[in-house]
Coordinates of C-alpha atoms in Angstrom, one line a residue:
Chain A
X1 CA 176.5 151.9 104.5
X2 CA 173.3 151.0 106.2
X3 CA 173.4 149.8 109.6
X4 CA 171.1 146.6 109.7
X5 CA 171.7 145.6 112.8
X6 CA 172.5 147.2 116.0
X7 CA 174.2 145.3 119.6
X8 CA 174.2 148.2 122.3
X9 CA 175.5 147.7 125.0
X10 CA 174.7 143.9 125.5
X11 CA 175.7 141.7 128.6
X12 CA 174.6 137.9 129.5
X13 CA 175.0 136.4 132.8
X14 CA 174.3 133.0 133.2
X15 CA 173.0 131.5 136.5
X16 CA 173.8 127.9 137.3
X17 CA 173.1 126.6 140.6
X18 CA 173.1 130.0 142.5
X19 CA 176.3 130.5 140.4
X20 CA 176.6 133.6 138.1
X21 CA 178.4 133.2 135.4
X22 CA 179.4 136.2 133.0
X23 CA 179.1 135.0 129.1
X24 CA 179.2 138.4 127.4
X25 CA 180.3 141.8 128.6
X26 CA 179.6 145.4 126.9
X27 CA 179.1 144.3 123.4
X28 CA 178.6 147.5 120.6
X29 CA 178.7 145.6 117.1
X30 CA 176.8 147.4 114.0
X31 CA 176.1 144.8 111.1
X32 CA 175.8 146.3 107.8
X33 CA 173.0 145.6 105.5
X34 CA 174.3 143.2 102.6
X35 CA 177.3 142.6 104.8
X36 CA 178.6 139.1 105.5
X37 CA 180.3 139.2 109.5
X38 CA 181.8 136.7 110.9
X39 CA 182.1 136.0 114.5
X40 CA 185.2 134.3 116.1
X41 CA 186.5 133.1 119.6
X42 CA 187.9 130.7 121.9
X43 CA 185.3 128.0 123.5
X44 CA 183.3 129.5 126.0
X45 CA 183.4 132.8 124.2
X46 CA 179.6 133.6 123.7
X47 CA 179.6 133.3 120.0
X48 CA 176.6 131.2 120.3
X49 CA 175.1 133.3 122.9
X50 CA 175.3 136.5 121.2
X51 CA 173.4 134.6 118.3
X52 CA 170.7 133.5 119.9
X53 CA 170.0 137.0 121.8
X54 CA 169.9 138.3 118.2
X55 CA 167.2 135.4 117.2
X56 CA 165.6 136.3 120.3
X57 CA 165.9 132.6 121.5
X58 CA 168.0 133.7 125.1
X59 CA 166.8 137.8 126.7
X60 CA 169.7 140.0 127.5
X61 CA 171.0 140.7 130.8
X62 CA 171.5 144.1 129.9
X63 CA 171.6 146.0 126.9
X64 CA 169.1 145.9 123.7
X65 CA 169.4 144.2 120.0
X66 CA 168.0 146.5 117.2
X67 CA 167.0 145.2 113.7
X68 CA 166.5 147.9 111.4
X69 CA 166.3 150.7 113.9
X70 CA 163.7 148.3 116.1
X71 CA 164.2 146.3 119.4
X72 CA 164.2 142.7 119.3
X73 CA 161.7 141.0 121.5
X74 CA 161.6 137.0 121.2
X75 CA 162.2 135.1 118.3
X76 CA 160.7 136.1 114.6
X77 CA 160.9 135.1 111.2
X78 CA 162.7 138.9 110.8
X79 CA 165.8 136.8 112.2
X80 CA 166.5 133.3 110.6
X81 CA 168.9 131.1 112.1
X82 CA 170.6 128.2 110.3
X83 CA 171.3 126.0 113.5
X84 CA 174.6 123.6 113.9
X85 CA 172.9 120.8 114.6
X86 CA 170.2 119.3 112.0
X87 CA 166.8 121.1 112.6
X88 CA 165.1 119.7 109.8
X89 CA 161.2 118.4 111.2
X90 CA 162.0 114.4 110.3
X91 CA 158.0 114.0 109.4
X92 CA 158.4 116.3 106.6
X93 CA 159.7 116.0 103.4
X94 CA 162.0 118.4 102.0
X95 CA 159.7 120.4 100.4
X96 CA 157.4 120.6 103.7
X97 CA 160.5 121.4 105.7
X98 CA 160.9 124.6 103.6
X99 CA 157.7 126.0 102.8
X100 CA 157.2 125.1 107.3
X101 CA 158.0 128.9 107.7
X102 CA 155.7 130.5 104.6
X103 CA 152.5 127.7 106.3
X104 CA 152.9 129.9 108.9
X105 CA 153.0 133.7 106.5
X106 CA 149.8 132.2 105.5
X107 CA 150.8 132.4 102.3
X108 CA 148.7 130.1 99.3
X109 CA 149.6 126.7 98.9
X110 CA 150.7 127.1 95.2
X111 CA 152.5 130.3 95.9
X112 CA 155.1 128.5 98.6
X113 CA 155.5 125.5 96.4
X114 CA 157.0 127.9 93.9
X115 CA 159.1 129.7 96.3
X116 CA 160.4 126.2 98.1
X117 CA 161.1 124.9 94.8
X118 CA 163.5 128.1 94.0
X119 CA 165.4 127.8 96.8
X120 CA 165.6 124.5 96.9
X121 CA 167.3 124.5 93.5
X122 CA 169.4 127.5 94.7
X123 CA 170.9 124.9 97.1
X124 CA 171.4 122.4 94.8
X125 CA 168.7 119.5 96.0
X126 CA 166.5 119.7 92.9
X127 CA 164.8 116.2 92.9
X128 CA 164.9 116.1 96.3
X129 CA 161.6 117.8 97.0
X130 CA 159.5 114.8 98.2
X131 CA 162.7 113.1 100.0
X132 CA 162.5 112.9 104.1
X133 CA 165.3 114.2 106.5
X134 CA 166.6 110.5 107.2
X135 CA 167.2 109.8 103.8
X136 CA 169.7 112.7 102.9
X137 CA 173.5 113.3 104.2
X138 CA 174.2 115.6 106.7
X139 CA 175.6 118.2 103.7
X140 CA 172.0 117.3 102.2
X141 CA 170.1 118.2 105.1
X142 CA 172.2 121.0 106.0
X143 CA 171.4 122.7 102.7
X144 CA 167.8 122.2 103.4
X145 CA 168.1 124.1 106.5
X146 CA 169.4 127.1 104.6
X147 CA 167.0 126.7 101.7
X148 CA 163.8 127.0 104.2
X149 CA 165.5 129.9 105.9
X150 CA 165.6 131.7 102.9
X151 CA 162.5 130.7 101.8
X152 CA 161.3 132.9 104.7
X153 CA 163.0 135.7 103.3
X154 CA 164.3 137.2 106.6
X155 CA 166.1 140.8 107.4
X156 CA 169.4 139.2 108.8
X157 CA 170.7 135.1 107.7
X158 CA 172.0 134.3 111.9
X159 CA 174.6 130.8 111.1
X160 CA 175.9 129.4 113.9
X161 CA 178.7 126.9 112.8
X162 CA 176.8 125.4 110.0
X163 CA 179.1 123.4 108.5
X164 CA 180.6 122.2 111.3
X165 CA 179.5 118.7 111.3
X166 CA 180.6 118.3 107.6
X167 CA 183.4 116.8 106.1
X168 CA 185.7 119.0 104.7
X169 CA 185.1 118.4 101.2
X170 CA 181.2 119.1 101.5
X171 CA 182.5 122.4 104.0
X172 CA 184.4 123.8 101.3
X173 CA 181.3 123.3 98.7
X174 CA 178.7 124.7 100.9
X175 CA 180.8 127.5 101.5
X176 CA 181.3 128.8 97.8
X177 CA 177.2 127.5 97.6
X178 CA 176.8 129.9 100.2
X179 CA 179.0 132.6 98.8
X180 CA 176.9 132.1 95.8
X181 CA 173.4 132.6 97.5
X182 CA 174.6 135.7 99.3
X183 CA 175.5 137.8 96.5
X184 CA 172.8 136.5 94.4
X185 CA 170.0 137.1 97.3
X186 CA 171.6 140.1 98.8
X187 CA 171.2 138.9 102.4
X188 CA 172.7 140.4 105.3
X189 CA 174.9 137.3 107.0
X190 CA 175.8 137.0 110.7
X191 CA 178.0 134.1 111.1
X192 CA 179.4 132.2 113.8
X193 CA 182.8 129.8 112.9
X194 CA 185.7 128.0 114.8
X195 CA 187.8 127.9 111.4
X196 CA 189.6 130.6 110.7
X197 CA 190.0 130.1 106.9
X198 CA 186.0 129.8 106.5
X199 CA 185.8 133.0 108.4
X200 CA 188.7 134.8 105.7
X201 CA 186.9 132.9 102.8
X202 CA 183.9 133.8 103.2
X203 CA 183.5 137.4 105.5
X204 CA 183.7 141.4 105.1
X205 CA 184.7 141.7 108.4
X206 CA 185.8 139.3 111.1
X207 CA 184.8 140.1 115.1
X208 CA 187.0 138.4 117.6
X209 CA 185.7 137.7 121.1
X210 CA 187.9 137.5 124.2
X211 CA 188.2 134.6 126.2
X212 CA 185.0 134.4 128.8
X213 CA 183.5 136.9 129.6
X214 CA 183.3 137.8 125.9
X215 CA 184.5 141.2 125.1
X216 CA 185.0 142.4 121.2
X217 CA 188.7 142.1 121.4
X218 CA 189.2 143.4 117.3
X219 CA 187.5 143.7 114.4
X220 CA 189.3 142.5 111.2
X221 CA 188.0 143.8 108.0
X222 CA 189.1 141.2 105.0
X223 CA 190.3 143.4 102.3
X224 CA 190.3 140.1 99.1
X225 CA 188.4 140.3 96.3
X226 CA 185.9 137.2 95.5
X227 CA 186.5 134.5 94.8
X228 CA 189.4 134.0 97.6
X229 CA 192.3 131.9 97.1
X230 CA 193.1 130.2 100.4
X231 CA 196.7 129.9 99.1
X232 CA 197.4 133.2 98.7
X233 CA 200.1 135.2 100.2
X234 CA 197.1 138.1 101.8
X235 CA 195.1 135.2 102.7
X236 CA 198.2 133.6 104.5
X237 CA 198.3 137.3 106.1
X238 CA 194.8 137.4 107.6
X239 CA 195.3 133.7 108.7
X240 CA 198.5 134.4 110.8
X241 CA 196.5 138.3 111.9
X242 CA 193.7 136.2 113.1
X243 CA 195.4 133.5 114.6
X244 CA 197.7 135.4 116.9
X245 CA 194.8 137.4 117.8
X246 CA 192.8 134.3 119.0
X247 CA 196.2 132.2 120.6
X248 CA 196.3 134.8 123.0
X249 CA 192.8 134.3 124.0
X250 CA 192.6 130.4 123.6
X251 CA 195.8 130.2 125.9
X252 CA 193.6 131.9 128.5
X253 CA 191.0 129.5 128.3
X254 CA 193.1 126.9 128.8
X255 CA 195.3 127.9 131.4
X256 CA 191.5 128.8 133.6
X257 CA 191.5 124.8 133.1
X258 CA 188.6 124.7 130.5
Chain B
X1 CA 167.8 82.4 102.7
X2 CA 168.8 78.7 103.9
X3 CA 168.8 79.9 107.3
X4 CA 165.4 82.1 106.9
X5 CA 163.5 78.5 105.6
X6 CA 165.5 77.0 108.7
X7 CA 163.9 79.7 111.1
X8 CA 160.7 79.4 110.0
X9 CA 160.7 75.7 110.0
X10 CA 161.6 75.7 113.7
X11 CA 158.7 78.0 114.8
X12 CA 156.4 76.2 112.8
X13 CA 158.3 72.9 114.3
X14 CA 157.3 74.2 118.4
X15 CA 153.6 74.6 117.3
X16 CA 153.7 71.5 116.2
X17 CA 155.5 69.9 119.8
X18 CA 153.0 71.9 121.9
X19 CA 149.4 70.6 119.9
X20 CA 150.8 66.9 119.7
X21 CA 151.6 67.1 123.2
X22 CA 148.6 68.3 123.9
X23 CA 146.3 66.1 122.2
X24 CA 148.6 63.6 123.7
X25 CA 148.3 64.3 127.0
X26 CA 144.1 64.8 126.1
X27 CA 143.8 61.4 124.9
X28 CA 145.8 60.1 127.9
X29 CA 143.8 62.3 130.8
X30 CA 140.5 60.8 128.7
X31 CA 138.4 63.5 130.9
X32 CA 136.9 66.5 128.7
X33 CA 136.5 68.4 131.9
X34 CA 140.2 68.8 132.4
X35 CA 141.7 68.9 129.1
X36 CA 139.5 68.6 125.8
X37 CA 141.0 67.3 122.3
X38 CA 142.2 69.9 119.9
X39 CA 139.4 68.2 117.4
X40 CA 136.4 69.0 119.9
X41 CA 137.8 72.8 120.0
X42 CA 137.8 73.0 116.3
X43 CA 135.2 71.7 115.9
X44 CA 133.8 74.5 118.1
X45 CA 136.4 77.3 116.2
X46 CA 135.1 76.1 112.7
X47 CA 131.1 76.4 113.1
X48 CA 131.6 80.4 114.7
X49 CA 127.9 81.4 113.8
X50 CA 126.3 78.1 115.8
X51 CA 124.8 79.8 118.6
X52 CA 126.8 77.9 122.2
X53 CA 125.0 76.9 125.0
X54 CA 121.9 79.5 124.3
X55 CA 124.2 82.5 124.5
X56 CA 124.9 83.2 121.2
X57 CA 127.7 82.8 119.0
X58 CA 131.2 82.6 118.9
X59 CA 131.3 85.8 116.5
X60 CA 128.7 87.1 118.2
X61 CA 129.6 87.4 121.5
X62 CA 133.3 88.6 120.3
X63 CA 131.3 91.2 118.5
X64 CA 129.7 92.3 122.1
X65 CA 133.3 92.7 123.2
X66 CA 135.0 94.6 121.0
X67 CA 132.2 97.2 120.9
X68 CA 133.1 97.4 124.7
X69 CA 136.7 97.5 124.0
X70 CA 136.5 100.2 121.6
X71 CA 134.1 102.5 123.1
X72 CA 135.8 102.5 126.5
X73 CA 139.0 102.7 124.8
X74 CA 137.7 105.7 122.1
X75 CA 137.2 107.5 125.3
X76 CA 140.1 106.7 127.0
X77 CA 142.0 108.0 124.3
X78 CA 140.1 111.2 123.5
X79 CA 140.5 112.5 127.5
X80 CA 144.3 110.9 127.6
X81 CA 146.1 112.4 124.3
X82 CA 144.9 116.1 125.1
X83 CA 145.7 116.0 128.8
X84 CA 148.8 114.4 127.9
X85 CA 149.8 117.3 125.4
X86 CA 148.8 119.9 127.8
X87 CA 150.5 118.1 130.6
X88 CA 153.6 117.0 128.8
X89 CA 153.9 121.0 127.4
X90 CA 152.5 123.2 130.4
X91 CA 154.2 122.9 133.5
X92 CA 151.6 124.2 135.4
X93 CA 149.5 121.2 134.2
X94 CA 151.7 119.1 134.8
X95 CA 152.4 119.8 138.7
X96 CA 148.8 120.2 139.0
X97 CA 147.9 116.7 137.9
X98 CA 151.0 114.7 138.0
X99 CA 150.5 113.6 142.1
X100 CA 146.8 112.6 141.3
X101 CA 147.6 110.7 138.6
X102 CA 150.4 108.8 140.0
X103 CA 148.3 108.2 143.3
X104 CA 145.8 106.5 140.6
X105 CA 147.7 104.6 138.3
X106 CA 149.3 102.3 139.8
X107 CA 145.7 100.7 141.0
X108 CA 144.8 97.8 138.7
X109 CA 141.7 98.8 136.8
X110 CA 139.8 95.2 138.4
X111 CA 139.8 96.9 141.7
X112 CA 137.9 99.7 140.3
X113 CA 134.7 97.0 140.0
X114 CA 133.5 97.7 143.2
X115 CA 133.1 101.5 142.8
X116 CA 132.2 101.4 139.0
X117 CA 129.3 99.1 140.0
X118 CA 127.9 101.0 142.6
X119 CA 128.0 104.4 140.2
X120 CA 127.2 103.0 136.9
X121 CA 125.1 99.7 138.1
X122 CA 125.4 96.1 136.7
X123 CA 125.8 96.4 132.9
X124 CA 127.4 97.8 129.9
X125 CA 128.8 101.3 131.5
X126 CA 130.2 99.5 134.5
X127 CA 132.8 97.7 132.3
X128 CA 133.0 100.7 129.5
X129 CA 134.8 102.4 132.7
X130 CA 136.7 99.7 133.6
X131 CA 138.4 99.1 130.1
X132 CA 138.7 103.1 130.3
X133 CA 140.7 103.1 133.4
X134 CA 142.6 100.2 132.0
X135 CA 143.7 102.4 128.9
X136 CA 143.6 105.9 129.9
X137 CA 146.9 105.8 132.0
X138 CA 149.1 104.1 129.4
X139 CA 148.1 106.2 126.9
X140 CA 148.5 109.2 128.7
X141 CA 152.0 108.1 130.1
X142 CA 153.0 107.6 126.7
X143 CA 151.6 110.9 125.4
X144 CA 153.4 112.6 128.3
X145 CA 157.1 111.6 127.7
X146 CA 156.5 111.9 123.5
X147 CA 155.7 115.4 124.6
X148 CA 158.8 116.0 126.7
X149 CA 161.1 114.3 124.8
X150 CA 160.6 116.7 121.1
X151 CA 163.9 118.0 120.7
X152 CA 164.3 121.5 122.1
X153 CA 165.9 122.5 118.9
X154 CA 163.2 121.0 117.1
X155 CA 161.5 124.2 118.9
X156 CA 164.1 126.9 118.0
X157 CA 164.1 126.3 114.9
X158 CA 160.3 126.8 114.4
X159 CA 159.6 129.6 116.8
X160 CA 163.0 131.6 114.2
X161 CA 160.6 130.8 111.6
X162 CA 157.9 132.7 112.6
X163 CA 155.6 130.0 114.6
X164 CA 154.0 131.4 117.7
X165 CA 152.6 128.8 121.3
X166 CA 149.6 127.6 119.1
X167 CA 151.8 126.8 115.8
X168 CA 154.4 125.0 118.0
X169 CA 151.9 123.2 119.7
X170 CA 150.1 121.9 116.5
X171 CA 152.9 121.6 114.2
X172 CA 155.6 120.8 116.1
X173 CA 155.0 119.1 119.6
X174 CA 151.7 117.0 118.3
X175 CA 153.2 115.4 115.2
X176 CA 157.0 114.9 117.2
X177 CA 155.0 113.0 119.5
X178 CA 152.4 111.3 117.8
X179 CA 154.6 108.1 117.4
X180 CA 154.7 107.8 121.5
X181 CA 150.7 108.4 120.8
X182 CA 150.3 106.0 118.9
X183 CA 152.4 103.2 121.2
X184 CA 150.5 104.1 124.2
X185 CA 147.5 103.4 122.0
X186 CA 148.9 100.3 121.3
X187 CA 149.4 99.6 124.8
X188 CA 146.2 101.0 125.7
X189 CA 143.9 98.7 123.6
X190 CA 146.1 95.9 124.6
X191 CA 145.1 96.5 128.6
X192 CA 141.6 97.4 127.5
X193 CA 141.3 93.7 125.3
X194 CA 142.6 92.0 129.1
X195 CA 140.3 94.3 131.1
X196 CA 137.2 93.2 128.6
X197 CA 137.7 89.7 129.4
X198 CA 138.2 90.0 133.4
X199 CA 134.7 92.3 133.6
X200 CA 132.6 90.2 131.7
X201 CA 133.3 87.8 133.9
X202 CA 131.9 89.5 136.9
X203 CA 128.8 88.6 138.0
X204 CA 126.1 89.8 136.5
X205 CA 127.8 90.1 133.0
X206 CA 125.3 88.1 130.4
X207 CA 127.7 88.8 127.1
X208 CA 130.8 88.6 126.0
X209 CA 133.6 86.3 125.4
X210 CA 134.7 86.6 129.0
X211 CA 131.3 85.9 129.9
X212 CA 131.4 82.8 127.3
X213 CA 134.1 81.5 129.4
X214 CA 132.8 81.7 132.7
X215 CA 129.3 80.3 131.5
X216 CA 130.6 77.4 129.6
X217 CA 133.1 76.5 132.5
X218 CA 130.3 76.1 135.0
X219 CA 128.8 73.9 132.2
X220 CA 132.1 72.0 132.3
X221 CA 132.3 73.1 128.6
X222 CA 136.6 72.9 128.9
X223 CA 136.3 72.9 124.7
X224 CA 134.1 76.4 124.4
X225 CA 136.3 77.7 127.1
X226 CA 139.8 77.0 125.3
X227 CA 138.1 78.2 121.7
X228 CA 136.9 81.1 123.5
X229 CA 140.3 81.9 124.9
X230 CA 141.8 81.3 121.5
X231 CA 139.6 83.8 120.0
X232 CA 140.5 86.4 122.4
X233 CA 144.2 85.7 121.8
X234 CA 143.7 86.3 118.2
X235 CA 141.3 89.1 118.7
X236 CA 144.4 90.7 120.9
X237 CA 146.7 90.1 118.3
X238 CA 144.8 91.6 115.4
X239 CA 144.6 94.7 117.4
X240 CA 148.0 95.3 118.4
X241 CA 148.7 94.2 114.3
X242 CA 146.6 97.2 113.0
X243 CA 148.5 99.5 115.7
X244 CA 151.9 98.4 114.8
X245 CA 150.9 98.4 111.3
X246 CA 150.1 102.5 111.5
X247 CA 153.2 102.7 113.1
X248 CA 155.1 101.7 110.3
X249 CA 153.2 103.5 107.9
X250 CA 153.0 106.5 109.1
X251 CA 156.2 106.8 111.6
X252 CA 159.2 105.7 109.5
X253 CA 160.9 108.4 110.4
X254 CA 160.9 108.0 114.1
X255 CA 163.0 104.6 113.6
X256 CA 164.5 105.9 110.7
X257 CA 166.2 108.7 113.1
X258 CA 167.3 106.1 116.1

């Protein structure tokens, strides 16, 4: 397996008000290409943190991301990120909102109308094209927000809790949508999750962070075939693996008073 | 619906109040000097081409006006949106010309007569740069805290898709902000309409509606004075109309996501 992307020896420390505040300590973390990784912990963790130093939103303290064997220097369209709240630019319509990124590839009007409209039927919102932000659910718009970061066509898919504002209903959808796009588009998925089953559902592998500062405590590989069935005794197995795993480290958080 | 007809009838009822007691109190002052009937203003309003008291026009003099209004107000605008952006978006710009700008604003443009008339003489340019002083700071303001206030996430998610300073600044920040623009436009050619009125009637002035007023009062012509005043209310309200109407046009979306 190819090595996609690369986290060497990465720290964050946070400085508010003169106070320095350790988010993440010595992470290592290959992601495969093609592999979908899921990354867990308490509040307070650095999930989110480690995502954006991949997009290149936050710099390192110490230590270097590598896509594809190259540093990461500031955000690119190499690294898209679907982003937990809505994103979506509320003066576009849907169809603006995803070609947004290919505008900017400088790619011909007609060819990034074609590409928009494939995605945006991969996600379901066929009809939708000419629809603004404000008139669409939060499922709706959320599925936009993945259709223009695919549109884009990026190295590495970055999610960081996507579905969390959803009900549960739409969550379990988009998830098997999801599922869907990945094996269709062969994208390499780095995604960030409070719920343990969406992180058994959907991952290869499952990285858990200790409580603050964040530390890879384990690395579960989820050995089910596709489609998962969340009732299943194995999947039962990795739920109660993964949730002992993180107790320990949610107890710590709360007993610092967080 | 019953209660809509009921509204409507009440507004149109308080009109009604205010014009009989006017005419009322009119026919019981009996002095035109002090308060003329509302049939001798009509009678002015209706006949807008008859040239009053050798100075032209009704139409003609608002004509005069409005030129003012929207030349010192086209400038305003042109020097207030850009600075605004830059100001609202670079720091740097903005500590660098927020103390002079808050040392100026707060002056009423009137008091600028003085100095405008001793650098731009008695005429036209003299009020041009009052009605620009009395719209530059609102739309600037206004263009400022639009700027400021487009979600930082808004921002992410562009710069993950590839878009670099310019792209953000064109594609993101301008159109995020254009419907604060487009309000301190509205306030803008509001101040510029009352700053209009208050120049012409400086000495010196020999057009205008403001001038109108000031000419027909020392004629004791109380009935061109109230139609004159009545035609810069509507005037005022026309404009602010076409702003609000662009508003709703064009920037659903910003009430749409309140």
């Amino acid at each position: 397996m190819e090595v996609k992307l690369k986290v060497v020896n990465l720290s964050k420390v946070f400085e508010f008000n003169g106070n320095k505040i350790k988010a993440l300590e010595n992470i290592n973390l290959d992601v495969y290409e093609n592999e979908f990784l899921t990354v867990m912990g308490p509040s307070g963790s650095g999930k989110t943190t480690l995502l954006r130093i991949i997009a290149g939103l936050e710099k390192p303290t110490e230590g270097k991301i590598l896509l594809d064997g190259k540093e990461v220097k500031g955000p690119g369209a190499d690294r898209g990120v679907v982003f937990q709240q809505y994103t979506l630019m509320p003066w576009r319509t849907v169809l603006k909102n995803v070609t947004f990124g290919l505008e900017l590839k400088k790619i011909p009007k007609n060819e990034r109308i074609k590409i928009a409209k494939k995605f945006i039927k991969i996600v379901g919102l066929e009809g939708f094209e000419d629809a603004y932000p404000w008139q669409l659910s939060g499922g709706m718009q959320q599925r936009v927000a993945i259709a223009r970061t695919l549109a884009n066509n990026p190295e590495i898919v970055l999610m960081d809790e996507p579905f969390a504002a959803l009900d549960a209903q739409t969550r379990v959808i988009m998830q098997n949508e999801l599922l869907k796009i990945w094996e269709s588009e062969k994208k390499t998925v780095f995604f960030v999750t409070h719920s343990i089953d969406e992180a058994i559902y959907l991952s290869d592998r499952v990285v858990i962070l200790t409580a603050r500062p964040g530390k890879i405590k384990d690395i579960i590989e989820i050995d089910l075939d596709r489609p998962r069935d969340r009732t299943s005794v194995e999947f039962l197995k990795y739920r109660k693996i993964i949730y002992d795993i993180l107790k320990e480290e949610v107890i710590k958080t709360i007993k610092r008073g967080e | 619906m019953n209660l809509n007809l009921k509204d409507i009838g009440l507004k149109i009822f308080s009109v009604i109040c205010l014009l009989v007691f006017w005419e009322g109190l009119a026919i019981y002052i009996n002095n035109p000097v002090i308060l003329p009937k509302i049939e001798d203003v009509l009678n002015v309003l209706i006949h807008p081409y008859v040239s009053l008291l050798g100075t032209g026009s009704l139409i003609d003099n608002a004509i005069v006006s409005i030129k003012r209004v929207l030349l010192g107000f086209i400038i305003a605008a042109i020097l207030a949106v850009p600075i605004g952006i830059l100001m609202g978006y670079y720091r740097v710009v903005y500590n660098f010309l927020d103390t002079i700008i808050e040392l100026i604003r707060p002056i009423p443009p009137l008091a600028w007569v003085p100095l405008s008339l001793a650098w731009f003489g008695i005429g036209d340019v003299s009020m041009i740069f009052i009605i620009f002083i009395g719209a530059f700071f609102p739309i600037l303001i206004n263009t400022i805290s639009g700027v400021k206030s487009v979600p930082i996430p808004l921002i992410e998610a562009a710069l993950t898709l590839g878009a670099k300073g310019r792209d953000i600044l064109l594609k993101v920040i301008v159109p995020a902000s254009s419907p604060y623009i487009l309000t301190g436009l509205r306030v803008g050619i509001g101040i510029a309409w009352m700053c209009v009125v208050a120049a012409e009637m400086l000495p010196g002035s020999n057009s205008g509606l403001g001038y109108l007023i000031m000419y027909a009062y020392s004629l004791s012509r109380m009935d061109v004075v109230i139609a004159s005043m009545i035609v810069i209310g509507l005037i005022g309200l026309v404009l602010d109309k076409i702003l609000r109407f662009i508003e709703d046009k064009y920037f659903v979306w910003k009430k749409m996501m309140k």
